[in-house]
């Protein structure tokens, strides 16, 4: 039986705009996590939710063409980044998970505080995006 | 100056709360799904937008901060809430929810029957 073709022009057009707003806001929340509410977990969830919005508006194959990524590998990469940044403190003779920060003069931003906790947060972000998208895609593929 | 700013803020927030109250009364009292969606989506959108405008003016005038997050929230609610209402109404129509008995005309039903007949003719 052929699947009935539906007319989703309004949903798809608004998705094209709303997806970018959600992605930008999730990056903002991810970077603002040190001094404001936010961080890797909620930023990753919002990025995954923008991908889920794409999945709702288009079908699974279109989204896999747009994002040709195996999300299990994304989660694995995130875990690897987290472990490497935690174990990186061994190089400086400090204990596991020790973090540090410093002030640098960047060309455009001026005096900026750069912390190694951001690198750990990137790992958390990638794990959350990967696990959420893997769960939703495997549930959606099951006919 | 501060008093005028406070008046403006209070006006926007009270207006938004009143519009939201009217929208909730509309969803309670209107007869069928489509008119309820009409009341809920329009009223809630405008109510939330005015409350958020009041919050934006509060932080701008009394604290000197321009919060772009609130402006982004206004744009986002204005963009997505009518689309949500459209999708709910379309899903209700496609699952066969009846309109109220007093309603006069249903043009989409004739269009759907025409399309089904056309599809049958082309497949034969």
Short mmCIF file of N, CA and C in Angstrom, two decimals, chain A residues 23-113:
data_model
loop_
_atom_site.label_atom_id
_atom_site.label_comp_id
_atom_site.label_asym_id
_atom_site.label_seq_id
_atom_site.Cartn_x
_atom_site.Cartn_y
_atom_site.Cartn_z
N UNK A 23 19.44 25.94 17.17
CA UNK A 23 20.86 25.59 17.17
C UNK A 23 21.71 26.71 17.76
N UNK A 24 21.44 27.96 17.33
CA UNK A 24 22.20 29.10 17.85
C UNK A 24 22.01 29.24 19.34
N UNK A 25 20.77 29.07 19.80
CA UNK A 25 20.51 29.23 21.24
C UNK A 25 21.16 28.11 22.04
N UNK A 26 21.22 26.90 21.45
CA UNK A 26 21.87 25.81 22.18
C UNK A 26 23.37 26.06 22.28
N UNK A 27 23.99 26.62 21.23
CA UNK A 27 25.42 26.95 21.33
C UNK A 27 25.65 28.05 22.36
N UNK A 28 24.73 29.03 22.38
CA UNK A 28 24.85 30.11 23.37
C UNK A 28 24.79 29.54 24.78
N UNK A 29 23.82 28.62 25.01
CA UNK A 29 23.67 28.03 26.35
C UNK A 29 24.88 27.20 26.70
N UNK A 30 25.43 26.50 25.70
CA UNK A 30 26.62 25.67 25.95
C UNK A 30 27.80 26.55 26.37
N UNK A 31 28.00 27.68 25.68
CA UNK A 31 29.16 28.51 26.01
C UNK A 31 28.94 29.35 27.26
N UNK A 32 27.67 29.64 27.59
CA UNK A 32 27.38 30.47 28.76
C UNK A 32 27.38 29.67 30.05
N UNK A 33 27.63 28.34 29.95
CA UNK A 33 27.42 27.49 31.12
C UNK A 33 28.35 27.76 32.28
N UNK A 34 29.45 28.49 32.07
CA UNK A 34 30.40 28.68 33.17
C UNK A 34 29.90 29.71 34.17
N UNK A 35 29.28 30.77 33.66
CA UNK A 35 28.87 31.86 34.55
C UNK A 35 27.38 32.03 34.67
N UNK A 36 26.60 31.36 33.83
CA UNK A 36 25.15 31.50 33.82
C UNK A 36 24.54 30.11 33.82
N UNK A 37 23.21 30.00 34.01
CA UNK A 37 22.58 28.68 33.85
C UNK A 37 22.80 28.14 32.46
N UNK A 38 23.06 26.84 32.37
CA UNK A 38 23.34 26.23 31.08
C UNK A 38 24.45 25.23 31.22
N UNK A 39 25.04 24.85 30.12
CA UNK A 39 26.16 23.92 30.16
C UNK A 39 26.04 22.86 29.09
N UNK A 40 26.86 21.83 29.21
CA UNK A 40 26.93 20.82 28.16
C UNK A 40 25.68 19.99 28.05
N UNK A 41 25.09 19.62 29.18
CA UNK A 41 23.94 18.72 29.13
C UNK A 41 22.75 19.38 28.43
N UNK A 42 22.38 20.58 28.90
CA UNK A 42 21.17 21.21 28.34
C UNK A 42 21.42 21.68 26.91
N UNK A 43 22.68 22.11 26.62
CA UNK A 43 23.00 22.50 25.25
C UNK A 43 22.90 21.32 24.30
N UNK A 44 23.42 20.15 24.73
CA UNK A 44 23.32 18.97 23.89
C UNK A 44 21.88 18.54 23.67
N UNK A 45 21.08 18.64 24.73
CA UNK A 45 19.66 18.27 24.57
C UNK A 45 18.97 19.19 23.59
N UNK A 46 19.30 20.50 23.63
CA UNK A 46 18.63 21.43 22.70
C UNK A 46 19.10 21.20 21.27
N UNK A 47 20.38 20.90 21.07
CA UNK A 47 20.84 20.57 19.72
C UNK A 47 20.13 19.33 19.19
N UNK A 48 20.02 18.30 20.07
CA UNK A 48 19.32 17.09 19.66
C UNK A 48 17.86 17.39 19.36
N UNK A 49 17.25 18.32 20.11
CA UNK A 49 15.84 18.62 19.85
C UNK A 49 15.67 19.35 18.53
N UNK A 50 16.66 20.15 18.11
CA UNK A 50 16.53 20.76 16.79
C UNK A 50 16.62 19.69 15.69
N UNK A 51 17.47 18.67 15.91
CA UNK A 51 17.51 17.58 14.93
C UNK A 51 16.19 16.81 14.93
N UNK A 52 15.58 16.67 16.13
CA UNK A 52 14.30 15.96 16.21
C UNK A 52 13.21 16.73 15.48
N UNK A 53 13.30 18.07 15.54
CA UNK A 53 12.34 18.89 14.79
C UNK A 53 12.49 18.65 13.29
N UNK A 54 13.75 18.53 12.83
CA UNK A 54 13.98 18.17 11.42
C UNK A 54 13.37 16.81 11.11
N UNK A 55 13.53 15.86 12.05
CA UNK A 55 12.97 14.52 11.83
C UNK A 55 11.46 14.56 11.76
N UNK A 56 10.83 15.46 12.54
CA UNK A 56 9.37 15.56 12.51
C UNK A 56 8.90 16.14 11.18
N UNK A 57 9.63 17.14 10.66
CA UNK A 57 9.15 17.82 9.47
C UNK A 57 9.47 17.03 8.21
N UNK A 58 10.66 16.41 8.18
CA UNK A 58 11.03 15.62 7.01
C UNK A 58 11.06 14.15 7.45
N UNK A 59 11.40 13.25 6.52
CA UNK A 59 11.45 11.85 6.94
C UNK A 59 12.88 11.46 7.28
N UNK A 60 13.03 10.21 7.72
CA UNK A 60 14.30 9.76 8.31
C UNK A 60 15.43 9.79 7.28
N UNK A 61 15.12 9.43 6.03
CA UNK A 61 16.18 9.34 5.02
C UNK A 61 16.71 10.72 4.67
N UNK A 62 15.81 11.74 4.60
CA UNK A 62 16.26 13.09 4.29
C UNK A 62 17.20 13.60 5.36
N UNK A 63 16.85 13.35 6.63
CA UNK A 63 17.69 13.83 7.72
C UNK A 63 19.03 13.10 7.71
N UNK A 64 19.02 11.80 7.36
CA UNK A 64 20.31 11.10 7.28
C UNK A 64 21.14 11.57 6.11
N UNK A 65 20.49 12.12 5.06
CA UNK A 65 21.28 12.75 3.99
C UNK A 65 21.85 14.08 4.43
N UNK A 66 21.06 14.86 5.23
CA UNK A 66 21.55 16.16 5.69
C UNK A 66 22.70 15.96 6.66
N UNK A 67 22.52 15.03 7.62
CA UNK A 67 23.53 14.79 8.65
C UNK A 67 24.08 13.38 8.48
N UNK A 68 25.05 13.18 7.60
CA UNK A 68 25.53 11.81 7.37
C UNK A 68 26.49 11.37 8.47
N UNK A 69 25.97 11.28 9.70
CA UNK A 69 26.79 10.98 10.87
C UNK A 69 26.17 9.77 11.56
N UNK A 70 27.03 8.84 11.98
CA UNK A 70 26.55 7.77 12.85
C UNK A 70 26.65 8.27 14.28
N UNK A 71 25.50 8.42 14.95
CA UNK A 71 25.52 9.15 16.22
C UNK A 71 26.11 8.33 17.36
N UNK A 72 26.25 6.99 17.16
CA UNK A 72 26.94 6.20 18.19
C UNK A 72 28.40 6.62 18.26
N UNK A 73 29.00 6.89 17.07
CA UNK A 73 30.40 7.34 17.07
C UNK A 73 30.54 8.72 17.71
N UNK A 74 29.50 9.57 17.55
CA UNK A 74 29.54 10.88 18.20
C UNK A 74 29.60 10.73 19.71
N UNK A 75 28.76 9.80 20.26
CA UNK A 75 28.78 9.57 21.71
C UNK A 75 30.14 9.02 22.14
N UNK A 76 30.70 8.10 21.33
CA UNK A 76 32.01 7.55 21.68
C UNK A 76 33.09 8.61 21.67
N UNK A 77 33.07 9.49 20.66
CA UNK A 77 34.04 10.57 20.60
C UNK A 77 33.94 11.47 21.81
N UNK A 78 32.70 11.74 22.25
CA UNK A 78 32.51 12.59 23.43
C UNK A 78 33.11 11.97 24.68
N UNK A 79 32.87 10.64 24.84
CA UNK A 79 33.46 9.95 26.01
C UNK A 79 34.97 10.01 25.96
N UNK A 80 35.53 9.82 24.75
CA UNK A 80 36.99 9.84 24.60
C UNK A 80 37.54 11.21 24.96
N UNK A 81 36.87 12.28 24.49
CA UNK A 81 37.33 13.65 24.79
C UNK A 81 37.29 13.89 26.30
N UNK A 82 36.20 13.45 26.94
CA UNK A 82 36.08 13.66 28.38
C UNK A 82 37.20 12.95 29.13
N UNK A 83 37.46 11.68 28.76
CA UNK A 83 38.50 10.92 29.46
C UNK A 83 39.87 11.56 29.21
N UNK A 84 40.13 11.99 27.96
CA UNK A 84 41.44 12.58 27.65
C UNK A 84 41.66 13.88 28.41
N UNK A 85 40.63 14.73 28.49
CA UNK A 85 40.82 15.99 29.21
C UNK A 85 40.95 15.75 30.71
N UNK A 86 40.27 14.69 31.23
CA UNK A 86 40.44 14.41 32.65
C UNK A 86 41.83 13.86 32.92
N UNK A 87 42.30 12.95 32.02
CA UNK A 87 43.60 12.34 32.25
C UNK A 87 44.74 13.28 31.86
N UNK A 88 44.43 14.38 31.17
CA UNK A 88 45.47 15.33 30.78
C UNK A 88 46.13 15.98 31.97
N UNK A 89 45.46 15.95 33.14
CA UNK A 89 46.06 16.56 34.32
C UNK A 89 47.24 15.74 34.81
N UNK A 90 47.36 14.47 34.39
CA UNK A 90 48.52 13.66 34.79
C UNK A 90 49.82 14.23 34.22
N UNK A 91 49.70 14.90 33.03
CA UNK A 91 50.89 15.45 32.39
C UNK A 91 51.54 16.52 33.26
N UNK A 92 50.72 17.21 34.06
CA UNK A 92 51.23 18.29 34.89
C UNK A 92 51.40 17.85 36.34
N UNK A 93 51.33 16.53 36.58
CA UNK A 93 51.55 16.02 37.92
C UNK A 93 50.42 16.30 38.88
N UNK A 94 49.21 16.57 38.34
CA UNK A 94 48.07 16.83 39.23
C UNK A 94 47.19 15.59 39.29
N UNK A 95 46.17 15.64 40.16
CA UNK A 95 45.30 14.49 40.30
C UNK A 95 44.31 14.42 39.14
N UNK A 96 43.65 13.24 39.02
CA UNK A 96 42.66 13.02 37.96
C UNK A 96 41.53 14.04 38.09
N UNK A 97 41.05 14.54 36.93
CA UNK A 97 39.95 15.51 36.86
C UNK A 97 40.31 16.89 37.39
N UNK A 98 41.61 17.18 37.61
CA UNK A 98 41.97 18.53 38.03
C UNK A 98 41.87 19.47 36.83
N UNK A 99 41.19 20.60 37.04
CA UNK A 99 41.05 21.57 35.95
C UNK A 99 41.74 22.86 36.32
N UNK A 100 42.09 23.63 35.29
CA UNK A 100 42.73 24.93 35.55
C UNK A 100 42.18 25.93 34.54
N UNK A 101 42.50 27.18 34.78
CA UNK A 101 42.05 28.21 33.85
C UNK A 101 43.12 29.30 33.79
N UNK A 102 42.98 30.14 32.75
CA UNK A 102 43.94 31.23 32.62
C UNK A 102 43.32 32.35 31.81
N UNK A 103 43.95 33.51 31.86
CA UNK A 103 43.45 34.66 31.11
C UNK A 103 44.37 34.90 29.91
N UNK A 104 43.76 35.03 28.75
CA UNK A 104 44.53 35.21 27.53
C UNK A 104 44.01 36.44 26.79
N UNK A 105 44.88 37.03 25.96
CA UNK A 105 44.47 38.15 25.12
C UNK A 105 44.19 37.62 23.72
N UNK A 106 42.90 37.43 23.41
CA UNK A 106 42.52 36.94 22.10
C UNK A 106 42.37 38.13 21.15
N UNK A 107 42.58 37.92 19.84
CA UNK A 107 42.57 39.07 18.90
C UNK A 107 41.26 39.85 18.86
N UNK A 108 40.11 39.17 18.81
CA UNK A 108 38.85 39.92 18.69
C UNK A 108 38.17 40.13 20.03
N UNK A 109 38.30 39.15 20.93
CA UNK A 109 37.50 39.17 22.15
C UNK A 109 38.16 39.95 23.28
N UNK A 110 39.49 40.23 23.15
CA UNK A 110 40.16 40.91 24.25
C UNK A 110 40.55 39.93 25.33
N UNK A 111 40.49 40.40 26.59
CA UNK A 111 40.89 39.54 27.69
C UNK A 111 39.79 38.51 27.97
N UNK A 112 40.12 37.24 27.79
CA UNK A 112 39.12 36.19 27.93
C UNK A 112 39.62 35.13 28.90
N UNK A 113 38.70 34.57 29.66
CA UNK A 113 39.05 33.48 30.55
C UNK A 113 38.82 32.17 29.82
#
